[in-house]
Coordinates of C-alpha atoms and ligand atoms in Angstrom, one line a residue:
M1 CA 0.0 0.0 0.0
S2 CA 1.2 3.5 -0.7
D3 CA 1.5 5.8 2.3
E4 CA 0.3 8.8 0.3
A5 CA -3.1 10.2 1.2
P6 CA -5.7 8.9 -1.2
P7 CA -6.5 11.5 -3.9
A8 CA -10.2 11.3 -3.1
R9 CA -11.2 13.0 0.0
A10 CA -14.9 12.9 -0.8
A11 CA -15.2 10.6 -3.8
R12 CA -14.3 6.9 -3.9
T13 CA -14.3 5.8 -7.5
A14 CA -15.0 2.4 -8.9
A15 CA -14.9 1.3 -12.6
V16 CA -17.5 -1.1 -14.0
I17 CA -16.3 -2.9 -17.1
P18 CA -19.0 -4.5 -19.2
A19 CA -17.2 -7.4 -20.9
A20 CA -20.1 -9.9 -21.4
G21 CA -20.6 -9.4 -25.1
R22 CA -19.9 -12.0 -27.7
G23 CA -18.3 -9.8 -30.3
V24 CA -20.4 -10.9 -33.2
R25 CA -19.1 -8.2 -35.5
L26 CA -15.5 -9.4 -34.8
G27 CA -16.3 -12.8 -36.3
P28 CA -16.1 -16.3 -34.9
G29 CA -13.9 -17.0 -31.9
A30 CA -13.7 -16.5 -28.2
P31 CA -15.9 -13.7 -26.5
K32 CA -14.5 -10.4 -27.7
A33 CA -13.1 -9.4 -24.3
L34 CA -11.1 -12.5 -24.1
R35 CA -9.4 -12.2 -27.5
A36 CA -5.7 -11.4 -27.3
L37 CA -4.0 -8.2 -28.3
N38 CA -0.3 -8.7 -28.5
G39 CA -0.7 -11.9 -26.4
T40 CA -2.7 -10.3 -23.6
P41 CA -6.5 -10.5 -23.4
M42 CA -8.3 -7.3 -24.4
L43 CA -10.1 -7.3 -21.0
I44 CA -6.8 -7.3 -19.1
H45 CA -5.7 -4.2 -21.1
A46 CA -9.0 -2.5 -20.3
V47 CA -8.7 -3.4 -16.6
R48 CA -5.2 -2.0 -16.5
A49 CA -6.3 1.1 -18.2
M50 CA -8.8 1.8 -15.4
A51 CA -6.3 0.7 -12.6
A52 CA -3.7 3.1 -14.1
S53 CA -5.7 5.9 -12.6
R54 CA -4.7 6.5 -9.0
A55 CA -8.3 7.5 -8.2
V56 CA -9.8 4.1 -9.1
S57 CA -9.9 1.8 -6.0
L58 CA -12.1 -0.9 -7.4
V59 CA -12.7 -2.6 -10.7
V60 CA -15.9 -4.6 -11.3
V61 CA -15.6 -6.8 -14.3
V62 CA -18.9 -8.0 -15.8
A63 CA -18.0 -11.3 -17.4
P64 CA -19.6 -13.5 -20.1
P65 CA -22.3 -15.4 -18.0
E66 CA -20.6 -18.8 -18.7
G67 CA -17.1 -17.3 -18.3
A68 CA -17.0 -15.7 -14.9
A69 CA -14.7 -18.3 -13.3
E70 CA -12.3 -18.1 -16.3
V71 CA -12.2 -14.3 -16.0
K72 CA -11.6 -14.5 -12.3
N73 CA -8.6 -16.7 -13.0
L74 CA -7.3 -14.4 -15.7
L75 CA -7.4 -11.4 -13.3
D76 CA -5.7 -13.4 -10.6
A77 CA -2.9 -14.2 -13.1
H78 CA -2.3 -10.7 -14.2
A79 CA -0.8 -8.2 -11.7
L80 CA -2.7 -5.0 -11.0
P81 CA -1.5 -2.1 -8.8
E82 CA -1.8 -3.0 -5.1
R83 CA -4.3 -0.2 -4.5
T84 CA -6.8 -1.7 -6.9
D85 CA -9.3 -4.3 -5.8
Y86 CA -11.4 -6.3 -8.3
L87 CA -14.6 -8.2 -8.4
V88 CA -16.1 -10.4 -11.2
V89 CA -19.8 -10.8 -11.7
P90 CA -21.7 -12.6 -14.5
G91 CA -23.3 -10.4 -17.2
G92 CA -26.7 -10.3 -18.9
E93 CA -28.3 -10.4 -22.4
T94 CA -27.7 -6.7 -23.2
R95 CA -25.0 -4.2 -22.4
Q96 CA -27.5 -2.3 -20.3
E97 CA -28.3 -5.3 -18.2
S98 CA -24.6 -6.1 -17.8
V99 CA -23.9 -2.6 -16.5
R100 CA -26.8 -2.9 -14.1
L101 CA -25.5 -6.2 -12.7
G102 CA -22.1 -4.5 -12.2
L103 CA -23.7 -1.6 -10.4
D104 CA -25.5 -4.0 -8.1
A105 CA -22.2 -5.4 -7.0
L106 CA -20.8 -2.0 -5.8
P107 CA -20.0 -1.9 -2.1
D108 CA -21.1 1.0 0.1
G109 CA -18.8 4.0 0.2
I110 CA -18.3 4.2 -3.6
T111 CA -19.7 7.6 -4.7
A112 CA -18.4 7.9 -8.2
V113 CA -18.6 5.3 -11.0
L114 CA -16.9 4.9 -14.3
V115 CA -18.5 2.6 -16.9
H116 CA -15.9 1.5 -19.4
D117 CA -16.2 -0.9 -22.3
A118 CA -13.8 -3.9 -22.3
A119 CA -13.8 -3.3 -26.0
R120 CA -11.9 0.0 -25.5
P121 CA -8.7 -1.5 -24.2
L122 CA -6.3 1.3 -25.0
V123 CA -7.8 4.4 -23.5
P124 CA -5.0 6.5 -22.1
V125 CA -4.9 7.2 -18.3
D126 CA -5.1 11.0 -19.0
T127 CA -8.5 10.5 -20.5
V128 CA -9.7 8.4 -17.5
D129 CA -8.4 11.1 -15.1
A130 CA -10.1 13.9 -17.0
V131 CA -13.4 12.1 -16.7
I132 CA -12.9 11.5 -13.0
E133 CA -11.9 15.1 -12.4
A134 CA -15.0 16.4 -14.0
V135 CA -17.2 14.2 -11.8
R136 CA -15.3 15.3 -8.7
D137 CA -15.8 18.9 -9.8
G138 CA -19.5 18.3 -9.6
A139 CA -20.8 17.0 -12.9
V140 CA -23.3 14.1 -12.5
A141 CA -22.5 12.6 -15.9
V142 CA -19.3 13.0 -18.0
V143 CA -18.7 11.6 -21.5
P144 CA -15.3 11.6 -23.3
A145 CA -15.9 12.4 -27.0
L146 CA -14.3 13.4 -30.2
P147 CA -15.4 15.5 -33.2
L148 CA -16.4 13.5 -36.2
A149 CA -14.2 13.0 -39.2
D150 CA -17.0 11.9 -41.4
T151 CA -20.1 13.9 -42.4
V152 CA -23.2 12.1 -41.0
K153 CA -26.5 11.6 -42.9
Q154 CA -29.8 10.7 -41.3
V155 CA -31.5 8.1 -43.5
E156 CA -34.7 6.1 -43.7
P157 CA -33.3 2.7 -42.9
R158 CA -34.1 -0.1 -45.3
P159 CA -34.0 -3.8 -44.5
G160 CA -30.4 -5.1 -44.8
G161 CA -28.8 -1.9 -43.7
E162 CA -25.4 -1.3 -45.2
K163 CA -25.8 -4.2 -47.6
G164 CA -29.3 -3.5 -48.6
E165 CA -31.0 -1.3 -51.2
P166 CA -30.2 2.5 -51.5
E167 CA -31.6 4.4 -48.5
P168 CA -33.2 7.8 -48.9
V169 CA -31.4 10.7 -47.0
V170 CA -33.6 12.6 -44.6
A171 CA -31.2 15.2 -43.3
T172 CA -27.5 16.2 -42.8
P173 CA -27.0 17.3 -39.2
D174 CA -24.4 20.1 -38.8
R175 CA -21.2 18.1 -38.1
A176 CA -19.7 20.8 -35.9
T177 CA -22.4 20.1 -33.3
L178 CA -21.9 16.4 -33.2
R179 CA -19.5 14.3 -31.1
A180 CA -18.6 10.6 -31.2
V181 CA -18.7 9.4 -27.7
Q182 CA -16.4 6.9 -26.0
T183 CA -15.9 5.4 -22.5
P184 CA -15.1 5.6 -19.7
Q185 CA -18.2 7.6 -18.9
G186 CA -18.2 9.0 -15.4
F187 CA -21.1 9.4 -13.0
D188 CA -22.3 10.3 -9.6
R189 CA -23.2 6.8 -8.4
D190 CA -26.7 7.6 -7.1
T191 CA -27.7 9.3 -10.4
L192 CA -26.5 6.4 -12.5
V193 CA -28.2 3.8 -10.3
R194 CA -31.4 5.8 -10.5
A195 CA -31.1 5.9 -14.3
H196 CA -30.6 2.2 -14.5
T197 CA -33.6 1.5 -12.2
T198 CA -36.1 3.9 -13.8
V199 CA -35.2 4.3 -17.5
T200 CA -36.7 1.6 -19.8
G201 CA -36.1 1.1 -23.5
S202 CA -32.9 0.2 -25.2
V203 CA -29.9 2.6 -25.3
T204 CA -26.4 2.4 -26.5
D205 CA -24.7 4.3 -23.7
D206 CA -25.2 5.0 -20.0
A207 CA -25.1 8.8 -20.4
S208 CA -28.2 8.7 -22.5
M209 CA -30.1 7.1 -19.6
V210 CA -29.1 10.0 -17.4
E211 CA -30.2 12.4 -20.1
Q212 CA -33.6 10.7 -20.0
L213 CA -33.8 11.6 -16.3
G214 CA -33.4 15.2 -17.3
E215 CA -30.0 15.5 -15.6
P216 CA -27.2 17.4 -17.2
V217 CA -24.5 15.5 -19.2
V218 CA -21.2 17.1 -20.2
V219 CA -18.6 16.1 -22.7
V220 CA -14.8 16.3 -22.2
P221 CA -12.2 15.6 -24.8
G222 CA -11.8 11.9 -25.7
H223 CA -8.8 10.3 -27.3
E224 CA -8.3 8.5 -30.6
E225 CA -6.7 5.6 -28.8
A226 CA -10.0 5.1 -26.9
F227 CA -11.6 3.7 -30.1
K228 CA -13.8 0.6 -29.7
V229 CA -12.6 -2.7 -31.1
T230 CA -15.6 -3.7 -33.1
R231 CA -14.5 -5.2 -36.5
P232 CA -11.5 -7.3 -37.5
L233 CA -9.6 -4.2 -38.8
D234 CA -9.8 -2.7 -35.3
L235 CA -7.7 -5.6 -34.0
L236 CA -4.9 -4.6 -36.4
L237 CA -5.2 -1.0 -35.3
A238 CA -5.0 -1.9 -31.6
E239 CA -1.9 -4.1 -32.1
A240 CA -0.3 -1.2 -34.0
V241 CA -1.0 1.2 -31.2
L242 CA 0.5 -1.3 -28.7
A243 CA 3.6 -1.7 -30.9
R244 CA 4.0 2.1 -31.1
R245 CA 3.7 2.4 -27.4
R246 CA 6.3 -0.3 -26.9
A247 CA 8.7 1.4 -29.4
N248 CA 8.2 4.8 -27.7
D249 CA 8.6 4.0 -24.1
G250 CA 9.3 0.3 -23.7
F251 CA 5.8 -0.1 -22.2
Ligands
CTP301 N1 -21.4 -6.1 -23.4 C1 -21.8 -6.7 -22.2 N2 -23.0 -7.5 -22.1 C2 -23.7 -7.7 -23.3 C3 -23.3 -7.0 -24.5 C4 -22.2 -6.2 -24.5 O1 -21.1 -6.5 -21.2 N3 -24.8 -8.5 -23.2 C5 -20.2 -5.3 -23.4 C6 -19.2 -5.8 -24.4 O2 -18.5 -6.9 -23.8 C7 -18.3 -4.6 -24.7 C8 -19.3 -3.4 -24.5 O3 -20.4 -4.0 -23.8 O4 -17.2 -4.5 -23.8 C9 -19.6 -2.7 -25.8 O5 -20.4 -3.6 -26.6 P1 -20.0 -4.0 -28.1 O6 -18.8 -3.3 -28.5 O7 -21.2 -4.0 -28.9 O8 -19.5 -5.5 -27.8 P2 -20.2 -6.9 -28.2 O9 -21.7 -6.8 -27.9 O10 -19.4 -8.0 -27.6 O11 -20.0 -6.9 -29.8 P3 -21.1 -7.2 -30.9 O12 -22.1 -6.2 -30.8 O13 -20.3 -7.1 -32.2 O14 -21.6 -8.6 -30.7
MG302 MG1 -22.9 -5.3 -28.9

């Protein structure tokens, strides 16, 4: 244990890592979070990314329902900083349900929560710390995000989506007002728990549930290395980022 005073006087921060998805878009193989990047499971990279922040005292991993024991073994086998505890709980059918199961496992005394996709294994610690700092400064919900590189069109979706027939364009939102959001998203614990117990309907991130409560959500700068590993090409990009880090600082 370090003998420094903990950075959090008021806030104790935990990270919930939903890792229970199958990774259908990545193609056949092990559950996405257990796929290796440069020999280490993606989930371990993601857990280390959270534990790298001195403010994070607990990591709750939400494992594939059948894989909780395997995930526990993996975490036991990979060293984390001594200041970081971890718990493993089985996940659910949807990301939303998995996050809720992770929140249910939080002990008393945790006042701030990060929710971080296992599928974003390479988020830099500075981004994690920026999110935590904004929560500690009083924001109830904080989202790291980046401006868009592509122009976005709103369409009338047709069956088959990307591979289907041409889709009529409805509108072109002003790109300058749009942001692509990442994780970790940071929250006041009570607000996030309230969102997960009262908001129904499917969503793709946690902050949008807090928006539905009518609570304010703010954006802080995200990072290009916080991209989500979704399709096979993303695995190549992730391994290239790791190779660059190793070359730059022997990490
Ligand atoms: N997730 C989860 N429980 C689910 C579904 C998703 O914990 N039932 C997690 C994933 O493990 C991932 C994060 O939510 O870390 C973001 O989801 P996504 O990138 O969509 O991952 P998958 O659902 O695994 O991928 P796919 O949609 O391609 O199957
Ligand atoms: Mg998914």
